[in-house]
XYZ file of C-alpha atoms in Angstrom:
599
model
C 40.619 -169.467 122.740
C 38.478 -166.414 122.656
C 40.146 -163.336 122.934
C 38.251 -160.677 124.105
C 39.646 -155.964 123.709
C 42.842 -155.814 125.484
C 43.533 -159.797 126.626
C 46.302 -161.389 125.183
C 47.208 -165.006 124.526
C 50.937 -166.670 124.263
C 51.299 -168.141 120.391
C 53.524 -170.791 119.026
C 56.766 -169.486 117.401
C 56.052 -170.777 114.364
C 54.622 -170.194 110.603
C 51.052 -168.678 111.352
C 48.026 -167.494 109.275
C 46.059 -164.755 110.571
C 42.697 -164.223 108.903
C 40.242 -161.731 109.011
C 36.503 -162.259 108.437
C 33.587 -160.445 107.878
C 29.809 -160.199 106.370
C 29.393 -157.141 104.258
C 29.391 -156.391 100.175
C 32.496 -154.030 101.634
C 36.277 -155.274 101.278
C 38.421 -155.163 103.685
C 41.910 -154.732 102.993
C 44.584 -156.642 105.357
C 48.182 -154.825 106.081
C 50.954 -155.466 108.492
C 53.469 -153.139 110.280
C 56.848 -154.996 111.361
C 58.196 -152.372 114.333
C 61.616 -152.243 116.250
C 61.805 -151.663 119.900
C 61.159 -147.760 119.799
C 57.629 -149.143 118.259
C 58.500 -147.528 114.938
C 59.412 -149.443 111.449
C 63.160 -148.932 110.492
C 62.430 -148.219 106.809
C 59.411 -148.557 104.998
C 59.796 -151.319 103.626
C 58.296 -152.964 106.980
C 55.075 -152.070 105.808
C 53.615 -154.808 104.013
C 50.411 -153.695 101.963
C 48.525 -154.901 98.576
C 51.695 -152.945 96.581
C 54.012 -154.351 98.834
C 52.620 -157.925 99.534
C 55.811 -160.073 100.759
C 58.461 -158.319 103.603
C 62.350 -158.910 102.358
C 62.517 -161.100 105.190
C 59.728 -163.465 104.476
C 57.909 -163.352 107.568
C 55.009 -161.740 106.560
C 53.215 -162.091 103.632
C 49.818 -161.074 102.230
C 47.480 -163.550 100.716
C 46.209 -161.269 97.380
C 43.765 -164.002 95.823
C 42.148 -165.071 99.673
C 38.308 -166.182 99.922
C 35.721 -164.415 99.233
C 34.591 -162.112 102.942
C 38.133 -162.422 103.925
C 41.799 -161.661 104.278
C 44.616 -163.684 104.960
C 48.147 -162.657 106.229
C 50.807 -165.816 106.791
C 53.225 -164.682 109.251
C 56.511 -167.021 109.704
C 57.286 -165.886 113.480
C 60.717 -168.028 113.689
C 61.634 -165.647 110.232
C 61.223 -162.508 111.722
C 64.555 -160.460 112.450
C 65.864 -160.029 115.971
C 65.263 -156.227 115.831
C 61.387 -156.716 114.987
C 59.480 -156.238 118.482
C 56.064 -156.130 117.417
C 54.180 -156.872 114.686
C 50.809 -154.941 113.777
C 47.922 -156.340 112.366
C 45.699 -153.280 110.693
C 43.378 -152.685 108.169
C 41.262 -150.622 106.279
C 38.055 -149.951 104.229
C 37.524 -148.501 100.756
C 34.266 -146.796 100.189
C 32.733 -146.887 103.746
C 33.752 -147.593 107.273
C 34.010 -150.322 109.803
C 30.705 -149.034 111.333
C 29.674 -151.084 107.773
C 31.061 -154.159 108.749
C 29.371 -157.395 110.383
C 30.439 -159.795 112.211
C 34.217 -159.060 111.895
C 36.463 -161.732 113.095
C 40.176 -162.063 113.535
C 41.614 -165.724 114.106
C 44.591 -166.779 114.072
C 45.545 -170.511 113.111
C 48.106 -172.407 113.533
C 49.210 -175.540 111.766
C 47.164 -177.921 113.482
C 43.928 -175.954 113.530
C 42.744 -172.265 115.001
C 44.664 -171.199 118.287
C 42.867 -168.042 119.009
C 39.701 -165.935 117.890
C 38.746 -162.004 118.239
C 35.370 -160.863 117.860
C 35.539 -157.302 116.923
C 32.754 -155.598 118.056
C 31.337 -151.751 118.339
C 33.412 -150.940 115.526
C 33.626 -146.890 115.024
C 32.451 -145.086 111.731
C 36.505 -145.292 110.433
C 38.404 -146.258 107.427
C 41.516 -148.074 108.866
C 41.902 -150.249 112.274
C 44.397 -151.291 114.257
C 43.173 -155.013 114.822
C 45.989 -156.706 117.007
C 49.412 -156.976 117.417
C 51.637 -159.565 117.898
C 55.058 -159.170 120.369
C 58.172 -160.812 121.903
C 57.713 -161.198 126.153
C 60.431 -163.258 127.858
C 61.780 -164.660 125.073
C 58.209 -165.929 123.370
C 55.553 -164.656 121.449
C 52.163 -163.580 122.483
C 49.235 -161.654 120.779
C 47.318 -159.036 121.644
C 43.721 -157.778 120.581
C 43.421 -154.640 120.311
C 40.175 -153.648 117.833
C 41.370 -149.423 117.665
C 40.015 -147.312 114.902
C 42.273 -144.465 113.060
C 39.551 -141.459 112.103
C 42.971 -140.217 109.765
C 42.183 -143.559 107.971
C 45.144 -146.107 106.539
C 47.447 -143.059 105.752
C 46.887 -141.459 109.024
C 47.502 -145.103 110.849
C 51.225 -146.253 108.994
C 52.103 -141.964 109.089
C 52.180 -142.657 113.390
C 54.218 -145.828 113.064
C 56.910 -143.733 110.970
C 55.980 -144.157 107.797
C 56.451 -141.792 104.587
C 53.412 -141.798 102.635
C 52.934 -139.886 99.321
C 51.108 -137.209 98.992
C 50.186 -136.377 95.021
C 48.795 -133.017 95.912
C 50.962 -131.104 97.998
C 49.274 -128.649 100.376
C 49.884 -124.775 99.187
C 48.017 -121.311 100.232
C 45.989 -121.589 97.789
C 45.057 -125.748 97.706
C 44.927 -126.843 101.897
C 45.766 -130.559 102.164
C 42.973 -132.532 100.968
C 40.990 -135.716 103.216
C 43.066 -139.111 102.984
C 41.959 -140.734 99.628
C 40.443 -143.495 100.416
C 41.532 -146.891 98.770
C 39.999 -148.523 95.880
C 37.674 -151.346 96.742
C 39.008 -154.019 94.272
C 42.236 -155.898 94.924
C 44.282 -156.226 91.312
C 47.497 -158.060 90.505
C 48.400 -155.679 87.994
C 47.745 -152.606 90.198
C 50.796 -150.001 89.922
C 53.481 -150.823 92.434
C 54.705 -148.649 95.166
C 56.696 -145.462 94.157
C 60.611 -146.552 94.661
C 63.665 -144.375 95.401
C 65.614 -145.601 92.580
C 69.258 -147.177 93.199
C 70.570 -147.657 90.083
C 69.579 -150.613 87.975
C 71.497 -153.667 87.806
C 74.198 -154.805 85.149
C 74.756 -157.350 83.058
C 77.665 -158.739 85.426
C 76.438 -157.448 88.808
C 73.229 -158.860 90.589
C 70.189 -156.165 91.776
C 71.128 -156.667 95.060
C 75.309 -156.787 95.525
C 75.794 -159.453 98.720
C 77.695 -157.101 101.106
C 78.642 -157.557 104.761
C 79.734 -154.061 105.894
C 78.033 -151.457 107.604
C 75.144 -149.077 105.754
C 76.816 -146.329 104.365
C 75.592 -142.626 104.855
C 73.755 -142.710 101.383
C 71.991 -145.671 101.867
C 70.295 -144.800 105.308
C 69.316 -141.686 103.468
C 67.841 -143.656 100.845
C 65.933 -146.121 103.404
C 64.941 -142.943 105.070
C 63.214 -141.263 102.303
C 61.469 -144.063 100.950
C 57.913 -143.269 100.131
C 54.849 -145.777 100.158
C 52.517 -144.659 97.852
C 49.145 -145.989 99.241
C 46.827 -144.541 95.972
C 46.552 -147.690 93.595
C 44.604 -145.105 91.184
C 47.727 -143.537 89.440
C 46.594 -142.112 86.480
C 48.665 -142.307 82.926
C 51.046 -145.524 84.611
C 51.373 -148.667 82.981
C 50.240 -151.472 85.288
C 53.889 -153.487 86.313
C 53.582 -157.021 84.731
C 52.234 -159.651 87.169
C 54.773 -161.360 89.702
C 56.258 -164.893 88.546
C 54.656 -167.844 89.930
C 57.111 -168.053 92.723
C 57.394 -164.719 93.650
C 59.362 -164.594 96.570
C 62.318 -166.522 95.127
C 64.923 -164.073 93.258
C 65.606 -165.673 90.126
C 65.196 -165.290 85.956
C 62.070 -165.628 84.660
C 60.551 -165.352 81.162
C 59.806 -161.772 80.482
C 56.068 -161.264 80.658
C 56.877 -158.071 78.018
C 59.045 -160.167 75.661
C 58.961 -163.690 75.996
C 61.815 -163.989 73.789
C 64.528 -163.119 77.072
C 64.764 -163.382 80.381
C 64.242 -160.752 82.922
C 65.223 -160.769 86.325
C 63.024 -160.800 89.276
C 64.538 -159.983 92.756
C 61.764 -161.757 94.978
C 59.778 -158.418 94.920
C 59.799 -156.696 91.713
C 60.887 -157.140 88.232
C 63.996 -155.317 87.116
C 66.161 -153.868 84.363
C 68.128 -156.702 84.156
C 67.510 -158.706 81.049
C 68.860 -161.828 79.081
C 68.610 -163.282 75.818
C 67.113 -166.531 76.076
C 69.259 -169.483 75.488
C 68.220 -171.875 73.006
C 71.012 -174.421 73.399
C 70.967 -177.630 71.841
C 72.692 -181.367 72.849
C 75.518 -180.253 72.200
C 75.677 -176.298 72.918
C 76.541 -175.226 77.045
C 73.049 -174.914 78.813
C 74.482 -171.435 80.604
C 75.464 -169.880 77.833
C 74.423 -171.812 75.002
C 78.031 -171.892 73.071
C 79.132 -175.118 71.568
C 80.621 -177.319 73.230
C 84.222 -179.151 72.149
C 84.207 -182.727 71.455
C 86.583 -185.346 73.417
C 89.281 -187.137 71.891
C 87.485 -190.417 73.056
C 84.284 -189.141 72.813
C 81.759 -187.184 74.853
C 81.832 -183.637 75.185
C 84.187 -180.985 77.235
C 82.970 -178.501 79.670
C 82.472 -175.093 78.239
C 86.211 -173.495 79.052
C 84.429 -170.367 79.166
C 82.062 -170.791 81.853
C 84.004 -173.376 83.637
C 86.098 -170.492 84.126
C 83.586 -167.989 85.274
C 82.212 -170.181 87.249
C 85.262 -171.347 89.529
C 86.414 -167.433 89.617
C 82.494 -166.621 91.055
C 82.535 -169.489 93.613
C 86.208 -168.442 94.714
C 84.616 -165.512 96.185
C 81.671 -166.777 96.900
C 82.941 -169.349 99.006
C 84.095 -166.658 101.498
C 81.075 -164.900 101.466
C 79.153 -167.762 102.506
C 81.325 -168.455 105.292
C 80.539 -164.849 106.601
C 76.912 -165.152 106.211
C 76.918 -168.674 108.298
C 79.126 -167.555 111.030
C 76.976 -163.907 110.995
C 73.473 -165.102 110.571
C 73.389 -168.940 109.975
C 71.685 -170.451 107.345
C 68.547 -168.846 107.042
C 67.531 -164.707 106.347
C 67.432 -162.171 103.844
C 71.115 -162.784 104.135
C 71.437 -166.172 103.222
C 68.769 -165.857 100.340
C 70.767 -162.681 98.877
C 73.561 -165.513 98.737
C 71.917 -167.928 96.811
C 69.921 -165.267 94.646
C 73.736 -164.418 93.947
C 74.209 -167.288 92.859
C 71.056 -167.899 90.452
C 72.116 -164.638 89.147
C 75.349 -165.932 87.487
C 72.871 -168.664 86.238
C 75.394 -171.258 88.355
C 73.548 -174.542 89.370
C 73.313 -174.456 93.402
C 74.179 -178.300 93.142
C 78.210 -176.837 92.349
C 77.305 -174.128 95.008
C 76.437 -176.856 97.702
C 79.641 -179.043 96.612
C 81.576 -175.770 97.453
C 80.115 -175.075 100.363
C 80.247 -178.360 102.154
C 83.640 -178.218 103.954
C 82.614 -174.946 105.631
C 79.218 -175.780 105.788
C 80.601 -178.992 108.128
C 82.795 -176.760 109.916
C 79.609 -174.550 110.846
C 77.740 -177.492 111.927
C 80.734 -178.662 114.326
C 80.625 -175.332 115.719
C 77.038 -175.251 116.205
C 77.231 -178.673 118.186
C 80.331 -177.825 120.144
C 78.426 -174.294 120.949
C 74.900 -176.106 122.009
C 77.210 -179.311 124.444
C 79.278 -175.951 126.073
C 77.323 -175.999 128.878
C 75.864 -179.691 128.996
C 72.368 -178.541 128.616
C 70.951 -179.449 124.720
C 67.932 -177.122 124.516
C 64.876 -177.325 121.831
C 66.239 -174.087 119.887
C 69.803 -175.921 119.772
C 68.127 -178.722 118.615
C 65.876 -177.424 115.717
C 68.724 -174.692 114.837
C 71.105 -178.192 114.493
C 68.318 -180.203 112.314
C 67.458 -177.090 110.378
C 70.884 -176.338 109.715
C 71.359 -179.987 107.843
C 68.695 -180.145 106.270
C 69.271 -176.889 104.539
C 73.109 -177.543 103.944
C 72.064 -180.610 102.191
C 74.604 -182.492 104.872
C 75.001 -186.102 104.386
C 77.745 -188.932 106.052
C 79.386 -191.113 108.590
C 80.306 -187.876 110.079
C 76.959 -186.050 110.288
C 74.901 -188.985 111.509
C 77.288 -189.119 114.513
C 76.837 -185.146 115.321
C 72.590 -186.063 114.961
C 73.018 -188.724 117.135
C 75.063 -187.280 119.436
C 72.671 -183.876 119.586
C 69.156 -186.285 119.802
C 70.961 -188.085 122.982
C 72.493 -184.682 124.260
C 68.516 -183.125 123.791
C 66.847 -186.281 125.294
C 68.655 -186.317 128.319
C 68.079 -182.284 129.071
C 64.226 -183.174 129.026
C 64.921 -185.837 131.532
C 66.785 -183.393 133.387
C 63.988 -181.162 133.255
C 61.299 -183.303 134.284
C 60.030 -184.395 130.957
C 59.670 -188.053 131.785
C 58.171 -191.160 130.237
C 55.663 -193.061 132.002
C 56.196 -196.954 132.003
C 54.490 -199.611 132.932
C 55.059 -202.096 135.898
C 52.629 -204.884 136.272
C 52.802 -206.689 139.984
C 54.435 -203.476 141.404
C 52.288 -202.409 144.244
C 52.089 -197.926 143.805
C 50.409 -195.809 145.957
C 47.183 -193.277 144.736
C 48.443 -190.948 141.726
C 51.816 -192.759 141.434
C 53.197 -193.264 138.365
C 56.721 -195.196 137.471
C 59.346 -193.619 134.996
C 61.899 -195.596 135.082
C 62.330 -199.313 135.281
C 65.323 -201.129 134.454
C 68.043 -204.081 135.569
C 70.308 -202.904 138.069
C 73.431 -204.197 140.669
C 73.237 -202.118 143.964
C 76.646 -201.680 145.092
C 77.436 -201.336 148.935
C 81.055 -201.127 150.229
C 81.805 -203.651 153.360
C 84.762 -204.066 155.289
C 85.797 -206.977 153.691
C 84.911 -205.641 149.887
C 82.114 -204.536 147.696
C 78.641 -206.439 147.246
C 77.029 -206.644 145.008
C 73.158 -207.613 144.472
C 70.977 -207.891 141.358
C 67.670 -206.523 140.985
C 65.813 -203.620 139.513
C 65.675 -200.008 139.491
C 62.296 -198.523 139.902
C 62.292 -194.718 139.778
C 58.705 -193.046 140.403
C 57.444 -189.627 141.227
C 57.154 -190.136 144.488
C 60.379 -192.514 145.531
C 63.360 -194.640 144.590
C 62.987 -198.663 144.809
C 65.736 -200.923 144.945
C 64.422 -204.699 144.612
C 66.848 -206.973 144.991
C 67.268 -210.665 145.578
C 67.431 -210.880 149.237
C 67.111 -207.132 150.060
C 64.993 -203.976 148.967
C 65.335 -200.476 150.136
C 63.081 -197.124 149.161
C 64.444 -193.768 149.329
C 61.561 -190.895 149.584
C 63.058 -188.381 147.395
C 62.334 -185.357 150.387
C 65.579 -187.378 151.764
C 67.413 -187.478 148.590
C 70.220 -184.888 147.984
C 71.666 -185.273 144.772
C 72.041 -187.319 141.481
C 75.581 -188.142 139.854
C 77.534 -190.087 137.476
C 81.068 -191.415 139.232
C 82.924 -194.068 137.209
C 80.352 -195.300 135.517
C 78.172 -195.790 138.417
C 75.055 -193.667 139.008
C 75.824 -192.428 142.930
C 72.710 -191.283 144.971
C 73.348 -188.769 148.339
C 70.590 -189.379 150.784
C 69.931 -187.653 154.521
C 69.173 -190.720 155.675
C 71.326 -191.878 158.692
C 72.213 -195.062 155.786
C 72.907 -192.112 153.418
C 72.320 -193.008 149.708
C 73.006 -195.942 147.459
C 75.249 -196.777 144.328
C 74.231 -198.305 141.250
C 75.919 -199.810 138.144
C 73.339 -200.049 135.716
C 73.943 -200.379 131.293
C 73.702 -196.663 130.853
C 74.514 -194.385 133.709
C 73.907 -191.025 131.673
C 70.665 -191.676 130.635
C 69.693 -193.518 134.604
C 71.072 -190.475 136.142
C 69.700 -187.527 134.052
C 66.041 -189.339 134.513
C 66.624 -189.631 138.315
C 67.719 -185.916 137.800
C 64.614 -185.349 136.520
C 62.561 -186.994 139.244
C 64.120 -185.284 141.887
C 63.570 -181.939 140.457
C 60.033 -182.577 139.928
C 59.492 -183.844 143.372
C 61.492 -181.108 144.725
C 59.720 -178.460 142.542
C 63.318 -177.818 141.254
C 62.238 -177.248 137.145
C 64.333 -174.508 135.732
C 62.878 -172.127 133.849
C 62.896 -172.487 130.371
C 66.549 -170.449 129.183
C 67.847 -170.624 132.956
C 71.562 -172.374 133.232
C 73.888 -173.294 135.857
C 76.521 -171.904 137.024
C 78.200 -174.256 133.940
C 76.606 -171.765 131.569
C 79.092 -169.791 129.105
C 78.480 -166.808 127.370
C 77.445 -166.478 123.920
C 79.886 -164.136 123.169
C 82.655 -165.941 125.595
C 81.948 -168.883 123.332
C 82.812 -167.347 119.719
C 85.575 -165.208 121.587
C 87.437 -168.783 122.263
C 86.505 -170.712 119.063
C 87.877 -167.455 116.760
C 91.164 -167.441 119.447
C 91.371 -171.133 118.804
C 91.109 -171.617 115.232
C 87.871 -173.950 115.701
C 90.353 -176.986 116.708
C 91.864 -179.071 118.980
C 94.813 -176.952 121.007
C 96.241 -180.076 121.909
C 96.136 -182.245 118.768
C 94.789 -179.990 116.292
C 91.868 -181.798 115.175
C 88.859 -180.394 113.417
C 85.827 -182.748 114.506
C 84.306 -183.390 118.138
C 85.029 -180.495 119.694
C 84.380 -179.571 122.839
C 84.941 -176.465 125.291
C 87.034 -177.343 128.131
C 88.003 -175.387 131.803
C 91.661 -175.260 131.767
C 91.255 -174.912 135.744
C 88.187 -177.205 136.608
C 84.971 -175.510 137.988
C 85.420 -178.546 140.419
C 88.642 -176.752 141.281
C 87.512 -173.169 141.365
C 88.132 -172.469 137.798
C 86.294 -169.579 136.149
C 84.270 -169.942 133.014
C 86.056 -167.016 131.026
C 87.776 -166.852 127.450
C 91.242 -166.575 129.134
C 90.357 -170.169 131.458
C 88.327 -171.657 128.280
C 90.265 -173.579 125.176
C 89.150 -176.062 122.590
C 89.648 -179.570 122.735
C 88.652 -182.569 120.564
C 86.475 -185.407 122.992
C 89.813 -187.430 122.901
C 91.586 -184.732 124.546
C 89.511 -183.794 126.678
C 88.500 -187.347 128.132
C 92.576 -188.012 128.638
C 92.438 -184.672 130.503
C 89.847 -185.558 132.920
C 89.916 -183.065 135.900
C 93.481 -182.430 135.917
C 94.940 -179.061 135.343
């Protein structure tokens, strides 16, 4: 899709690259902005920039070795924090202006190929440009082109989204403020890094970034506030810093590039005071700490006592820290890799921090599938949150293939309910023009007589434009402009018709999985599709939700049982019951099945 100054395009929420072309012996220099609501950045550290070339959060990161006539920014939209609203896509020129550029392109690809292309044309004689920008719109993403040039050049461009540049030469009566510098041409690994408020370096028992859960104290937003980005990579008399590790955005020890003889650790964006020496340890010394290790009685050797002991002290804590961070954030942010940089910190294999973590890390997991089945509807966030969630938990088990199983069948049947139905085939069925069959299947249609039920075999042929019933000795079709509603009723699918015969009962092998598709049908017929994030009036508050789990204990109320949970009405909404915390309790799917509709 070609994107032309001003249009805008919707864009998968997913890990994107955006790259920027051009023809010209000038480089341009790629930068993003990550802005909260009041279109500002919160500290800035949301600039990311060739000294800053990875954002805490990982969503946006600069390519700094991309192909020759370009540059290349991946940004991970399902990373980016809640209280990012837009993200700008800038950049600027050293030693000219755009008005130098050909043929500049923006295009932005997706995993599968590009998804959307901006020709920037009529480009102004100015150093920095605001090329696009993407931004959140009813829950999605969507970019925007854009193509603006900032005469103040880069400096003048970050100063208006907030922030704090450096400025060597201070302006005085006698010295006025000089031009913006303009950048140096040549991109360098071992160009000197940022200028950084310093917060005191790390010890040898305390990790460069202490995991922390409470509010930012008074200091701190002072700190974040005066944080300066110094934008001039032509600081003369500083060392160059020593190049990044070869995974840079992972926090963890490293060989020191100064003295290869320690370690040095490197907090996933710059390298820091905190040094080891590095262990040498042999078969039989402890790999952590390289101390020898006692022999057994019967042979073999005996854990370090030392750092067995360390160890099982750190995890104590750490155990409850996790379980914040999960119930906070979930399994995934700057939070959750603080916790595991923690962890690496301590030099504590994350195979003994998994085995910790697994009974709350199954508790989490229950809560996130009792959460998503609240309401009945499973959607595609529930469902990726759910499989995301395992897969990074390293969950395995009897117990955990039932919860997958249980969310797939919970997520198929929501797309039936919303119309996303298969197509089958039916050879000998007669269909009118455009008509197309979605369900077909063995069926007894059930009709109540005088003198008892009957019951006739045949099959169940749902398409988009009626319901079939061919049986035996008898056949009926149902238009669905004359059906009323869909339901499951003992185990029979029940269909309410206008028609003077009014509907028809089914048994059929599932009923769940007949009726949501039937569901489905109807609603597309009907032009009944919800839109995507609209519930019924079954819907319960996020907030309502966690407010009843946390009152609860995350178990049964009844039996006290920590696995299947479900939310239950206390009063039915059949009944008039509300859906609020005081009329809401937890019950395992035993419980709740012997409760039924009774209050």
């Amino acid at each position: 899709m070609k994107l032309s100054k001003g249009a805008n395009a919707p864009v998968p929420t997913s890990l994107l690259a955006v790259v920027i072309s051009w023809r010209s012996e000038h480089a341009v220099d790629a930068h993003a902005l990550l802005l909260a609501e009041a279109g500002a950045v919160r500290t800035d550290r949301d600039l990311v920039f060739f000294n800053a070339p990875r954002h805490m959060s990982q969503a946006v990161t600069l390519d700094q070795e991309p192909a020759p006539g370009t540059a290349r920014l991946s940004i991970s939209l399902p990373r980016t924090e809640p209280e990012v609203a837009r993200i700008v896509v800038a950049g600027s020129v050293d030693d000219g202006t755009f008005g130098d550029i050909a043929d500049l392109t923006l295009t932005i690809e997706a995993a599968d190929g590009p998804i959307a292309q901006f020709d920037i044309t009529d480009t102004d004689a100015v150093a920095a440009m605001m090329f696009g920008e993407f931004y959140r719109r009813d829950g999605q993403w969507r970019f925007r082109a854009i193509g603006q040039g900032w005469a103040s050049g880069l400096s003048g461009l970050v100063t208006e989204f907030g922030v704090t540049v450096d400025d060597p030469a201070a302006p005085t009566p006698d010295r006025p403020r000089p031009a913006p510098t303009a950048l140096p041409q040549h991109r360098s690994s071992t160009s000197p890094a940022r200028q950084r408020v310093s917060v005191g370096g790390p010890t040898d028992a305390t990790p460069p970034r202490q995991l922390h859960h409470s509010a930012p104290s008074d200091q701190d937003d002072q700190l974040g506030r005066s944080r300066a980005v110094d934008l001039d990579r032509r600081r003369h008399g500083i060392d160059p810093p020593p190049p990044p590790p070869p995974n840079p955005e992972r926090a963890d020890w490293h060989s020191d590039p100064e003295h290869p003889s320690r370690v040095r650790w490197w907090d996933g964006a710059e390298w820091t005071s905190a040094i080891r020496a590095r262990p040498q340890p042999g078969p039989r010394d402890c790999a952590r700490c390289g101390n020898p290790r006692r022999r057994k009685l019967f042979g073999g050797l005996a854990p370090c006592e030392r750092c067995e002991s360390e160890i099982e002290e750190f995890l104590t804590h750490w155990h409850t820290q996790a379980w914040r961070v999960l119930t906070a954030f979930g399994p995934r942010g700057a939070e959750w890799a603080e916790l595991w940089a923690s962890l690496r910190y301590q030099r504590i294999d994350e195979g003994l921090g998994r085995a910790a973590l697994r009974d709350v890390a199954l508790t989490y997991v229950e809560r996130l599938v009792a959460f998503a089945f609240a309401d009945g509807e499973i959607e595609q966030a529930e469902y990726e949150a759910f499989e995301y969630a395992i897969e990074e938990l390293a969950l395995s088990g009897p117990l955990v293939e039932d919860l997958r199983r249980r969310m797939y069948r919970g997520h198929t049947l929501s797309r039936l309910r919303g119309g996303d139905l298969p197509v089958v085939r039916t050879p000998g069925l007669h269909l009118d023009p455009e008509e197309r069959v979605h369900l077909d299947l063995p069926a007894v249609h059930v009709r109540q007589l005088a003198r008892g039920p009957k019951l006739t075999d045949g099959r169940l042929i749902a398409s988009n434009k009626k319901l079939r019933f061919v049986g035996t000795d008898t056949g009926t079709e149902l238009p669905w402009n004359r059906v009323v509603s869909v339901r499951v009723e003992q185990r029979t699918v029940v269909i309410a018709a206008t028609s003077a015969r009014g509907g028809a009962t089914f048994d059929v092998d599932d009923p769940d999985y007949v009726a949501a598709a039937l569901e489905g049908a109807l609603r597309v017929a009907k032009r009944l599709i919800l839109t995507p994030g609209q519930r019924d009036t079954r819907s319960i508050p996020q907030e309502v939700k966690a407010e009843v789990w946390q009152r609860d204990g995350g178990k049964c109320v009844e039996c006290g049982d920590g696995h299947y949970l479900e939310f239950d009405h206390i009063i039915p909404l059949s009944r008039g019951g509300a859906t609020s915390a005081t009329n809401l309790q937890i019950l395992c799917r035993a419980c709740n099945r012997a409760k039924g509709a009774r209050i």
